[in-house]
């Protein structure tokens, strides 16, 4: 009996992959492993789910490290981690790439059985296991173009229909002949948001296009002509549009994908991926116990899907939209590939998040001291990063932050991260969105190549006291943004911001001013007050470097460098009293002055990376 007990103890030590005198656990995972294996380096398990089960046996008791070898880990649904999967400060649970290897967590399914059609396009049968629809196709790791018209740029509506909501008249020869409008999607630009909605009919004799529902959010001013008399639009997703290299179209009735290869692409060396899983990672505790001390390091996350609501996506701002499901007119928000709720001290470091059909990562409800650092987030359909919540969630009819302000996400950070090419399907997206949050730190990030705003903080349109306070936006490099929409900025704020600071940021190349409203370096919008704006450099802006709209005292603007030409004021005031904005020791430079531009170049030497 003593011998059996001793052997049992030895086997237990071995199964946990640590010596009896060692105070940590290591679990190894490989796409070539077996879930019946022990999880050792020489006998790794295969699935992330099995690795989580093994880690759970010691989570919170000993430090646990789950090592992922290189290769792809395919998910059909999210890896969900809860309170039992978390650790403590002394005994964290860490998911790590093995040094020098590149593990990829993918929510997609490969498509490789291409054959050439008579017209030079390729076709492939959808995998038998795939039963849904999708909105993205990736060829050799890059997002292909969903068949669209026009192939570049936009059309403009000729005249809005009588109700200014559901239909419009198009110009002669604008829309080519379409055999069947089933599946056709309209994408229409509002100043700061976009509508994606199925087309109901196209009357070619009347030159009239009618959508399945209202084009635009259920707000009084979201009419077709509120911002522009002839707003921009384009169309997607009929076979007639799939006629340019790099474009694709899916016939879901016949279960076929069609793709127009680019020059140099060959069937034998082109692999396709279609997204399946809506989410990749979910870390979620509950109101009584949060999921804590879970980290991911050196891992790539890619490929996830999101279906539009039945009556289309009608954006409000920053991936918020009106949800018309079952006749409701409530606000909702595009989900993210990675979501955290009721999570504390969780982190993503040196990770890649890309190729998403949703937003990238969202540190959402009641999260404390979570961090994203040294990551690369790109090729994202929605927002790059989200932190906190807006005012869409209610408790007994009241905004959540009035009833349970303790649920505000607090102390979360985004640092030294490159965020680019977001908003690829939902153009009103932003690089980093922060709702009604407290103590958030956004610092030393580069944010670039976006259709709309770089960083957005606050989500209440008055100066009423909310949970939004003491946030810091520091030393970020924000450039080449607002490339499609307008009425935003490199940094955008809403509402009362007590104790918040916007400092030492570099903002430039906001050159497109597409809609009715301005595009700015910073746009301090309705209710903004109790905010410090200091030591920022803002140049090469389509309009004023700073713009205030319905902002109120006190706001301090100090020691900033604002660059513009003679015809544009450095600070614009819309429904804002100029005397309410305190301005101290700011430097105003003229773009037309050679000496001023030389001075700017000297100032930039300390801000730009070599």
Coordinates of C-alpha atoms in Angstrom, one line a residue:
X1 CA 0.0 0.0 0.0
X2 CA 2.9 2.3 0.8
X3 CA 4.6 1.4 -2.5
X4 CA 1.4 2.1 -4.4
X5 CA 0.9 5.5 -2.8
X6 CA 4.5 6.4 -3.5
X7 CA 4.2 5.4 -7.2
X8 CA 0.9 7.4 -7.4
X9 CA 2.6 10.5 -6.0
X10 CA 5.4 10.0 -8.6
X11 CA 3.0 9.7 -11.4
X12 CA 1.1 12.7 -10.3
X13 CA 4.3 14.8 -10.3
X14 CA 5.2 13.5 -13.8
X15 CA 1.7 14.2 -15.2
X16 CA 1.9 17.8 -14.1
X17 CA 5.2 18.2 -15.9
X18 CA 7.1 19.5 -12.9
X19 CA 9.4 18.0 -10.3
X20 CA 8.1 17.5 -6.8
X21 CA 10.4 20.4 -5.6
X22 CA 9.4 22.7 -8.4
X23 CA 6.8 25.4 -7.8
X24 CA 5.4 25.7 -11.4
X25 CA 3.5 23.8 -14.1
X26 CA 4.3 23.7 -17.8
X27 CA 1.9 22.4 -20.4
X28 CA 2.9 22.0 -24.1
X29 CA 0.5 22.3 -27.1
X30 CA 1.2 21.5 -30.7
X31 CA -1.1 21.2 -33.8
X32 CA 0.6 17.8 -34.2
X33 CA -0.1 16.7 -30.7
X34 CA -2.7 14.4 -29.2
X35 CA -5.2 15.4 -26.5
X36 CA -4.7 12.0 -24.8
X37 CA -1.1 12.9 -24.3
X38 CA 0.4 14.2 -21.0
X39 CA 1.1 17.7 -22.3
X40 CA 4.8 17.5 -21.9
X41 CA 7.4 18.9 -24.4
X42 CA 7.8 15.4 -25.9
X43 CA 4.1 14.5 -25.7
X44 CA 2.1 17.7 -26.3
X45 CA -1.6 18.0 -26.4
X46 CA -3.3 19.1 -29.6
X47 CA -6.1 21.5 -28.7
X48 CA -6.3 24.7 -26.8
X49 CA -9.4 23.4 -25.0
X50 CA -7.5 20.4 -23.7
X51 CA -4.6 22.6 -22.6
X52 CA -7.0 24.8 -20.7
X53 CA -8.5 21.7 -18.9
X54 CA -5.0 20.6 -17.8
X55 CA -4.1 24.2 -16.6
X56 CA -7.4 24.4 -14.6
X57 CA -6.2 21.6 -12.3
X58 CA -3.5 24.0 -10.9
X59 CA -4.8 27.5 -11.8
X60 CA -4.5 29.8 -8.9
X61 CA -2.4 27.3 -6.9
X62 CA 0.8 27.3 -8.8
X63 CA 2.2 29.4 -11.7
X64 CA 1.0 27.7 -14.9
X65 CA 2.6 28.3 -18.4
X66 CA 1.0 26.9 -21.5
X67 CA 3.5 26.8 -24.3
X68 CA 2.3 26.8 -27.9
X69 CA 4.5 25.5 -30.7
X70 CA 4.3 27.0 -34.2
X71 CA 1.5 26.2 -36.5
X72 CA -2.3 26.9 -36.8
X73 CA -4.8 26.1 -34.1
X74 CA -8.2 26.1 -35.8
X75 CA -11.3 27.1 -33.8
X76 CA -14.9 26.7 -34.7
X77 CA -15.9 28.6 -31.6
X78 CA -14.2 30.8 -29.1
X79 CA -11.8 29.5 -26.5
X80 CA -13.7 30.6 -23.3
X81 CA -11.7 31.1 -20.1
X82 CA -13.5 31.8 -16.9
X83 CA -12.8 32.3 -13.2
X84 CA -11.5 28.7 -12.9
X85 CA -9.0 29.4 -15.6
X86 CA -7.4 32.4 -14.0
X87 CA -4.6 32.8 -11.5
X88 CA -3.2 35.1 -8.9
X89 CA -0.4 37.6 -8.8
X90 CA 1.9 34.9 -7.4
X91 CA 0.5 32.1 -9.6
X92 CA -0.6 33.5 -13.0
X93 CA -1.7 31.5 -16.0
X94 CA 0.3 32.4 -19.0
X95 CA -0.2 31.3 -22.6
X96 CA 3.1 31.8 -24.5
X97 CA 4.6 31.1 -27.9
X98 CA 7.6 28.8 -27.7
X99 CA 10.7 31.0 -28.3
X100 CA 11.3 31.4 -32.0
X101 CA 8.0 29.9 -33.1
X102 CA 4.8 31.4 -34.5
X103 CA 1.6 29.9 -33.2
X104 CA -1.6 31.1 -34.9
X105 CA -5.1 30.9 -33.4
X106 CA -7.5 31.0 -36.4
X107 CA -11.3 30.9 -36.6
X108 CA -11.2 30.1 -40.3
X109 CA -11.5 27.1 -42.6
X110 CA -9.1 26.5 -45.5
X111 CA -10.3 26.5 -49.1
X112 CA -7.8 24.9 -51.5
X113 CA -9.7 23.0 -54.1
X114 CA -9.6 25.8 -56.7
X115 CA -10.4 25.1 -60.4
X116 CA -10.2 27.5 -63.3
X117 CA -13.3 28.6 -65.1
X118 CA -13.6 29.5 -68.8
X119 CA -13.5 33.2 -68.1
X120 CA -10.2 33.0 -66.2
X121 CA -11.7 33.2 -62.7
X122 CA -11.3 30.4 -60.2
X123 CA -14.0 28.6 -58.3
X124 CA -14.1 26.4 -55.2
X125 CA -16.7 24.3 -53.5
X126 CA -17.5 25.4 -50.0
X127 CA -16.2 22.8 -47.4
X128 CA -18.9 20.4 -46.4
X129 CA -18.5 21.4 -42.7
X130 CA -19.2 25.1 -43.5
X131 CA -23.0 25.7 -43.3
X132 CA -23.2 29.5 -42.9
X133 CA -22.3 32.6 -44.9
X134 CA -19.3 34.9 -44.8
X135 CA -18.2 38.4 -45.7
X136 CA -14.5 38.0 -46.0
X137 CA -12.1 35.8 -48.0
X138 CA -8.3 35.7 -47.4
X139 CA -6.0 34.6 -50.1
X140 CA -2.4 33.7 -49.0
X141 CA -3.0 35.6 -45.8
X142 CA -4.4 38.8 -47.4
X143 CA -7.9 40.1 -47.5
X144 CA -9.4 39.8 -51.0
X145 CA -11.8 42.4 -52.2
X146 CA -15.5 41.6 -52.0
X147 CA -16.9 42.2 -55.5
X148 CA -17.8 45.9 -55.6
X149 CA -18.8 48.7 -57.9
X150 CA -17.2 51.1 -58.6
X151 CA -13.9 49.3 -58.1
X152 CA -12.3 52.5 -56.8
X153 CA -13.9 55.6 -55.4
X154 CA -17.6 56.2 -55.0
X155 CA -20.8 57.0 -56.7
X156 CA -23.0 59.9 -55.5
X157 CA -26.8 59.7 -55.2
X158 CA -28.7 61.9 -57.8
X159 CA -31.6 62.7 -55.6
X160 CA -33.0 61.4 -52.3
X161 CA -36.4 59.7 -52.3
X162 CA -39.4 61.4 -50.8
X163 CA -39.0 59.9 -47.3
X164 CA -35.3 60.8 -47.3
X165 CA -34.7 57.4 -45.7
X166 CA -35.3 54.3 -47.7
X167 CA -34.6 55.0 -51.3
X168 CA -32.8 57.3 -53.8
X169 CA -32.6 58.0 -57.5
X170 CA -29.2 57.3 -59.1
X171 CA -27.6 59.1 -62.0
X172 CA -27.9 57.7 -65.6
X173 CA -25.3 55.0 -66.3
X174 CA -24.1 54.9 -62.7
X175 CA -25.2 51.4 -61.9
X176 CA -24.5 48.6 -64.4
X177 CA -27.1 45.9 -65.4
X178 CA -27.6 43.4 -62.6
X179 CA -29.5 40.2 -63.4
X180 CA -30.5 39.5 -59.8
X181 CA -30.3 42.0 -56.9
X182 CA -30.6 39.2 -54.3
X183 CA -27.6 39.7 -52.0
X184 CA -26.7 43.1 -53.3
X185 CA -25.5 45.4 -50.5
X186 CA -25.5 49.2 -50.4
X187 CA -22.7 51.0 -48.5
X188 CA -23.5 54.7 -47.9
X189 CA -21.3 57.3 -46.3
X190 CA -22.6 59.6 -43.6
X191 CA -20.2 62.2 -42.3
X192 CA -18.8 60.0 -39.4
X193 CA -20.5 56.7 -39.9
X194 CA -21.6 54.2 -42.6
X195 CA -24.7 52.2 -43.5
X196 CA -24.4 48.6 -44.9
X197 CA -27.8 47.4 -45.9
X198 CA -29.3 44.9 -48.3
X199 CA -30.9 46.3 -51.5
X200 CA -34.6 45.5 -52.0
X201 CA -35.1 46.6 -55.6
X202 CA -33.5 48.5 -58.4
X203 CA -36.0 50.1 -60.8
X204 CA -33.9 50.8 -63.9
X205 CA -36.7 52.7 -65.7
X206 CA -37.1 55.1 -62.8
X207 CA -33.4 54.9 -61.9
X208 CA -34.4 54.3 -58.3
X209 CA -32.7 52.1 -55.7
X210 CA -34.7 51.0 -52.6
X211 CA -33.2 49.4 -49.5
X212 CA -34.9 46.8 -47.3
X213 CA -35.2 49.4 -44.5
X214 CA -34.2 52.9 -43.5
X215 CA -30.7 53.9 -44.7
X216 CA -29.1 55.3 -41.6
X217 CA -29.6 55.0 -37.9
X218 CA -32.9 55.6 -36.1
X219 CA -32.0 59.2 -35.1
X220 CA -33.9 62.2 -36.4
X221 CA -31.0 63.7 -38.3
X222 CA -29.8 60.5 -40.0
X223 CA -31.6 61.4 -43.3
X224 CA -30.0 60.9 -46.7
X225 CA -29.4 64.6 -47.2
X226 CA -28.7 65.8 -43.6
X227 CA -24.9 66.1 -44.3
X228 CA -24.7 66.3 -48.0
X229 CA -27.2 66.7 -50.8
X230 CA -25.5 64.0 -52.8
X231 CA -23.8 61.6 -50.4
X232 CA -21.3 58.9 -51.5
X233 CA -22.0 55.2 -51.9
X234 CA -20.8 52.0 -53.4
X235 CA -22.3 48.6 -54.0
X236 CA -21.1 45.0 -53.2
X237 CA -21.8 41.4 -53.7
X238 CA -23.3 40.4 -57.0
X239 CA -21.4 38.3 -59.7
X240 CA -21.4 41.1 -62.3
X241 CA -19.1 43.1 -60.0
X242 CA -16.5 40.2 -59.7
X243 CA -14.5 41.2 -62.8
X244 CA -11.2 42.7 -61.4
X245 CA -8.1 40.9 -60.1
X246 CA -8.3 40.3 -56.4
X247 CA -12.1 40.3 -56.3
X248 CA -14.4 37.5 -55.0
X249 CA -18.0 36.5 -54.9
X250 CA -19.8 33.7 -53.1
X251 CA -22.9 31.9 -54.4
X252 CA -24.3 30.4 -51.2
X253 CA -27.2 28.7 -53.0
X254 CA -24.8 26.6 -55.1
X255 CA -22.1 26.7 -52.4
X256 CA -19.4 28.1 -54.7
X257 CA -16.7 30.8 -54.2
X258 CA -15.4 32.7 -57.2
X259 CA -12.1 34.5 -57.2
X260 CA -10.3 36.6 -59.8
X261 CA -6.6 35.9 -59.5
X262 CA -4.1 38.7 -59.4
X263 CA -1.2 38.6 -61.9
X264 CA 1.3 36.0 -60.9
X265 CA -1.1 34.0 -58.7
X266 CA -1.4 30.3 -59.6
X267 CA -3.9 27.7 -58.4
X268 CA -1.2 25.5 -57.0
X269 CA 0.3 28.1 -54.7
X270 CA -2.8 29.9 -53.5
X271 CA -4.6 29.0 -50.3
X272 CA -7.9 30.6 -49.2
X273 CA -9.4 31.0 -45.8
X274 CA -13.0 31.8 -45.0
X275 CA -13.9 32.8 -41.4
X276 CA -16.2 30.7 -39.3
X277 CA -15.9 31.4 -35.5
X278 CA -17.4 34.7 -34.4
X279 CA -14.9 35.1 -31.6
X280 CA -11.5 33.7 -30.9
X281 CA -10.8 34.3 -27.2
X282 CA -13.3 35.2 -24.4
X283 CA -12.1 35.9 -20.9
X284 CA -15.1 36.3 -18.6
X285 CA -15.7 36.2 -14.9
X286 CA -18.9 37.3 -13.2
X287 CA -20.0 40.0 -10.8
X288 CA -19.0 38.0 -7.8
X289 CA -15.6 36.7 -9.0
X290 CA -13.5 38.1 -11.9
X291 CA -11.3 36.0 -14.2
X292 CA -7.8 37.2 -13.3
X293 CA -4.1 37.0 -14.2
X294 CA -4.4 35.4 -17.6
X295 CA -1.9 36.5 -20.2
X296 CA -1.1 35.8 -23.9
X297 CA 2.4 36.4 -25.3
X298 CA 3.7 36.1 -28.8
X299 CA 0.6 34.6 -30.4
X300 CA -1.2 35.6 -33.6
X301 CA -5.0 35.7 -33.7
X302 CA -6.8 35.9 -37.0
X303 CA -10.0 35.1 -39.0
X304 CA -13.4 35.5 -37.4
X305 CA -16.8 36.3 -38.8
X306 CA -19.8 38.4 -38.0
X307 CA -23.2 38.4 -39.7
X308 CA -25.0 41.7 -40.3
X309 CA -28.3 42.2 -38.5
X310 CA -31.2 41.1 -40.7
X311 CA -32.1 44.7 -41.7
X312 CA -28.6 45.8 -42.2
X313 CA -25.9 47.6 -40.3
X314 CA -26.8 51.3 -39.7
X315 CA -23.8 52.8 -37.9
X316 CA -24.1 55.6 -35.3
X317 CA -20.5 56.1 -34.4
X318 CA -17.4 54.1 -33.6
X319 CA -19.1 50.7 -34.4
X320 CA -22.3 51.5 -32.5
X321 CA -25.4 50.8 -34.6
X322 CA -29.1 50.7 -34.2
X323 CA -30.3 47.1 -33.8
X324 CA -33.6 46.6 -35.6
X325 CA -34.0 42.9 -34.6
X326 CA -37.6 42.2 -34.0
X327 CA -38.5 45.8 -34.5
X328 CA -36.2 47.1 -31.8
X329 CA -34.6 50.5 -32.1
X330 CA -31.9 50.0 -29.5
X331 CA -28.2 50.6 -29.8
X332 CA -25.8 47.8 -30.1
X333 CA -22.0 47.4 -30.9
X334 CA -20.0 45.3 -33.2
X335 CA -18.3 42.5 -31.2
X336 CA -14.6 41.8 -31.2
X337 CA -12.5 38.8 -32.0
X338 CA -11.1 38.9 -28.4
X339 CA -13.4 40.0 -25.6
X340 CA -12.9 40.5 -21.8
X341 CA -15.6 41.0 -19.3
X342 CA -15.3 41.0 -15.5
X343 CA -11.5 40.4 -16.0
X344 CA -8.7 41.7 -13.9
X345 CA -4.9 41.9 -14.6
X346 CA -5.1 40.1 -17.9
X347 CA -2.8 41.0 -20.7
X348 CA -1.8 40.6 -24.4
X349 CA 1.9 41.2 -25.1
X350 CA 3.8 41.0 -28.4
X351 CA 0.7 39.5 -30.1
X352 CA -0.7 40.0 -33.6
X353 CA -4.4 40.5 -34.1
X354 CA -5.4 40.7 -37.8
X355 CA -7.9 39.6 -40.5
X356 CA -11.0 40.1 -38.4
X357 CA -14.6 40.4 -39.5
X358 CA -15.4 42.3 -36.3
X359 CA -13.4 44.7 -34.1
X360 CA -10.0 43.4 -32.9
X361 CA -9.9 43.3 -29.1
X362 CA -12.4 44.7 -26.5
X363 CA -11.6 45.1 -22.8
X364 CA -15.3 45.5 -22.1
X365 CA -17.4 45.3 -18.9
X366 CA -16.0 45.8 -15.4
X367 CA -12.3 45.1 -16.3
X368 CA -9.5 46.2 -14.0
X369 CA -5.8 46.8 -14.8
X370 CA -5.8 44.8 -18.1
X371 CA -3.1 45.7 -20.7
X372 CA -2.3 45.5 -24.4
X373 CA 1.4 46.1 -25.1
X374 CA 3.8 45.8 -27.9
X375 CA 1.2 44.3 -30.2
X376 CA 0.4 44.7 -33.9
X377 CA -3.3 45.1 -34.7
X378 CA -4.2 45.4 -38.4
X379 CA -6.6 44.5 -41.2
X380 CA -9.6 44.9 -38.9
X381 CA -13.2 45.3 -40.0
X382 CA -14.2 47.4 -37.0
X383 CA -12.4 49.1 -34.2
X384 CA -8.9 48.1 -33.5
X385 CA -9.2 48.3 -29.7
X386 CA -12.2 48.9 -27.5
X387 CA -12.1 49.7 -23.7
X388 CA -15.2 49.9 -21.5
X389 CA -18.8 50.5 -22.5
X390 CA -21.0 53.2 -23.9
X391 CA -24.5 54.1 -22.7
X392 CA -26.3 51.3 -24.6
X393 CA -26.5 48.8 -21.7
X394 CA -29.3 49.6 -19.3
X395 CA -30.4 48.3 -15.9
X396 CA -34.1 48.6 -15.3
X397 CA -34.3 51.2 -18.0
X398 CA -31.5 53.4 -16.7
X399 CA -27.9 53.7 -18.1
X400 CA -25.7 51.1 -16.4
X401 CA -23.3 53.8 -15.1
X402 CA -26.0 55.5 -13.2
X403 CA -27.1 52.4 -11.4
X404 CA -23.8 50.5 -11.0
X405 CA -20.9 52.9 -11.6
X406 CA -18.6 50.4 -9.9
X407 CA -18.8 48.4 -13.2
X408 CA -16.8 50.9 -15.1
X409 CA -13.6 49.5 -16.6
X410 CA -10.7 51.1 -14.7
X411 CA -7.0 51.3 -15.0
X412 CA -6.6 49.5 -18.3
X413 CA -3.7 50.3 -20.7
X414 CA -2.7 50.2 -24.3
X415 CA 1.0 50.7 -24.8
X416 CA 3.6 50.6 -27.5
X417 CA 1.2 49.0 -30.0
X418 CA 0.9 49.6 -33.8
X419 CA -2.7 49.9 -34.9
X420 CA -3.4 50.3 -38.6
X421 CA -5.9 49.6 -41.4
X422 CA -9.0 49.2 -39.2
X423 CA -12.6 50.0 -40.3
X424 CA -12.2 48.0 -43.5
X425 CA -15.8 47.0 -43.6
X426 CA -17.4 49.4 -41.1
X427 CA -15.7 52.7 -42.0
X428 CA -16.9 54.6 -38.9
X429 CA -14.5 52.6 -36.7
X430 CA -11.7 54.1 -34.7
X431 CA -8.2 52.9 -33.8
X432 CA -8.8 52.9 -30.0
X433 CA -12.3 53.5 -28.6
X434 CA -12.7 54.2 -24.8
X435 CA -16.2 54.5 -23.5
X436 CA -17.2 55.6 -20.0
X437 CA -13.9 54.5 -18.5
X438 CA -11.6 55.7 -15.6
X439 CA -7.9 55.7 -15.2
X440 CA -7.2 54.5 -18.8
X441 CA -3.7 55.0 -20.2
X442 CA -3.1 55.1 -23.9
X443 CA 0.5 55.8 -24.5
X444 CA 3.4 55.5 -27.0
X445 CA 1.2 53.8 -29.7
X446 CA 1.4 54.4 -33.4
X447 CA -2.1 54.7 -35.0
X448 CA -2.3 55.1 -38.8
X449 CA -4.2 54.5 -42.0
X450 CA -7.7 54.7 -40.7
X451 CA -11.0 55.7 -42.4
X452 CA -12.1 57.8 -39.4
X453 CA -10.8 58.8 -35.9
X454 CA -7.6 57.7 -34.3
X455 CA -8.5 57.6 -30.5
X456 CA -11.9 58.3 -29.1
X457 CA -12.6 58.8 -25.4
X458 CA -15.9 59.4 -23.6
X459 CA -19.4 58.4 -24.6
X460 CA -21.9 61.0 -23.2
X461 CA -23.0 64.1 -25.0
X462 CA -23.3 66.5 -22.1
X463 CA -21.1 67.6 -19.2
X464 CA -23.1 65.5 -16.7
X465 CA -20.8 63.6 -14.3
X466 CA -20.3 60.0 -15.5
X467 CA -17.7 57.3 -14.8
X468 CA -15.4 58.8 -17.4
X469 CA -12.4 60.4 -15.5
X470 CA -8.7 60.5 -15.1
X471 CA -7.8 59.1 -18.5
X472 CA -4.4 59.7 -20.1
X473 CA -3.6 59.9 -23.8
X474 CA 0.1 60.4 -23.9
X475 CA 2.9 60.3 -26.5
X476 CA 1.0 58.6 -29.3
X477 CA 1.9 59.1 -33.0
X478 CA -1.4 59.4 -35.0
X479 CA -1.3 60.0 -38.7
X480 CA -3.0 59.4 -42.0
X481 CA -6.5 59.0 -40.6
X482 CA -9.9 60.3 -41.6
X483 CA -9.2 58.9 -45.0
X484 CA -12.8 58.1 -45.9
X485 CA -15.1 60.0 -43.4
X486 CA -15.0 63.3 -41.6
X487 CA -16.1 65.1 -38.5
X488 CA -13.5 63.4 -36.3
X489 CA -9.9 63.8 -35.4
X490 CA -6.7 62.2 -34.4
X491 CA -8.1 62.4 -30.9
X492 CA -11.8 62.8 -30.3
X493 CA -13.5 63.4 -26.9
X494 CA -17.1 63.5 -25.6
X495 CA -18.4 64.6 -22.3
X496 CA -17.0 65.6 -18.9
X497 CA -13.4 64.4 -18.5
X498 CA -12.3 65.3 -14.9
X499 CA -8.6 64.7 -14.3
X500 CA -8.0 63.6 -17.9
X501 CA -4.9 64.6 -19.9
X502 CA -4.0 64.7 -23.6
X503 CA -0.2 65.2 -23.6
X504 CA 2.8 64.9 -25.9
X505 CA 1.0 63.4 -28.8
X506 CA 2.1 63.9 -32.5
X507 CA -0.8 64.2 -34.9
X508 CA -0.5 64.8 -38.7
X509 CA -1.8 64.1 -42.1
X510 CA -5.5 64.5 -41.7
X511 CA -5.9 65.6 -45.3
X512 CA -9.3 64.3 -46.4
X513 CA -12.3 66.5 -45.6
X514 CA -15.0 64.5 -47.3
X515 CA -18.3 65.4 -45.7
X516 CA -20.0 68.6 -44.5
X517 CA -18.2 68.9 -41.2
X518 CA -14.5 69.5 -40.5
X519 CA -11.7 67.0 -40.1
X520 CA -9.3 68.0 -37.3
X521 CA -6.2 67.1 -35.4
X522 CA -8.3 67.0 -32.2
X523 CA -12.0 67.3 -32.1
X524 CA -13.3 68.1 -28.5
X525 CA -17.0 67.5 -28.9
X526 CA -20.1 68.0 -26.9
X527 CA -19.8 68.3 -23.2
X528 CA -16.0 68.2 -23.1
X529 CA -14.6 69.9 -20.1
X530 CA -12.1 69.5 -17.2
X531 CA -9.4 68.4 -19.7
X532 CA -5.7 69.3 -20.1
X533 CA -4.3 69.5 -23.6
X534 CA -0.6 70.0 -23.4
X535 CA 2.7 69.6 -25.3
X536 CA 1.1 68.2 -28.5
X537 CA 2.3 68.8 -32.0
X538 CA -0.4 69.0 -34.7
X539 CA 0.3 69.7 -38.3
X540 CA -0.7 68.9 -41.9
X541 CA -4.4 69.0 -41.1
X542 CA -7.3 69.5 -43.5
X543 CA -8.9 72.1 -41.3
X544 CA -8.2 73.5 -37.8
X545 CA -5.7 71.6 -35.7
X546 CA -8.1 71.9 -32.7
X547 CA -11.8 72.2 -32.8
X548 CA -14.2 72.6 -29.9
X549 CA -18.0 71.9 -30.2
X550 CA -20.3 72.6 -27.2
X551 CA -17.2 72.4 -24.9
X552 CA -17.2 74.2 -21.6
X553 CA -14.9 75.7 -19.0
X554 CA -12.5 74.6 -17.6
X555 CA -10.3 73.3 -20.5
X556 CA -6.5 74.1 -20.5
X557 CA -4.7 74.3 -23.8
X558 CA -1.0 74.8 -23.0
X559 CA 2.4 74.6 -24.7
X560 CA 1.1 73.0 -27.9
X561 CA 2.5 73.5 -31.4
X562 CA -0.4 74.1 -33.9
X563 CA 0.4 74.4 -37.6
X564 CA -2.0 75.7 -40.2
X565 CA -2.1 78.2 -43.1
X566 CA -3.4 81.8 -43.2
X567 CA -6.9 80.8 -44.1
X568 CA -7.5 78.3 -41.3
X569 CA -7.7 79.2 -37.6
X570 CA -5.5 77.1 -35.3
X571 CA -8.5 76.6 -33.0
X572 CA -12.1 76.4 -34.2
X573 CA -15.0 77.1 -31.8
X574 CA -18.4 75.7 -32.7
X575 CA -21.1 76.6 -30.2
X576 CA -18.3 77.1 -27.7
X577 CA -17.3 80.4 -25.9
X578 CA -13.7 81.1 -26.8
X579 CA -13.1 82.5 -23.4
X580 CA -14.1 79.2 -21.9
X581 CA -10.9 77.6 -23.4
X582 CA -7.8 78.8 -21.5
X583 CA -4.8 79.1 -23.8
X584 CA -1.3 79.4 -22.4
X585 CA 2.1 79.5 -24.3
X586 CA 1.0 77.8 -27.5
X587 CA 3.1 78.1 -30.6
X588 CA 1.3 78.8 -33.9
X589 CA 3.2 78.1 -37.1
X590 CA 2.3 79.0 -40.6
X591 CA 2.5 76.2 -43.3
X592 CA 3.4 78.8 -45.9
X593 CA 6.4 80.1 -43.9
X594 CA 9.8 78.5 -44.7
X595 CA 11.2 79.6 -41.3
X596 CA 8.2 78.2 -39.5
X597 CA 8.5 74.9 -41.3
X598 CA 12.2 74.7 -40.4
X599 CA 11.3 75.2 -36.8
X600 CA 8.7 72.5 -37.1
X601 CA 11.3 70.1 -38.5
X602 CA 13.6 70.8 -35.5
X603 CA 10.7 70.1 -33.1
X604 CA 9.9 66.9 -34.8
X605 CA 13.4 65.4 -34.4
X606 CA 12.7 64.5 -30.8
X607 CA 9.2 63.1 -31.6
X608 CA 9.7 60.9 -34.6
X609 CA 11.4 57.6 -34.5
X610 CA 14.7 57.5 -36.5

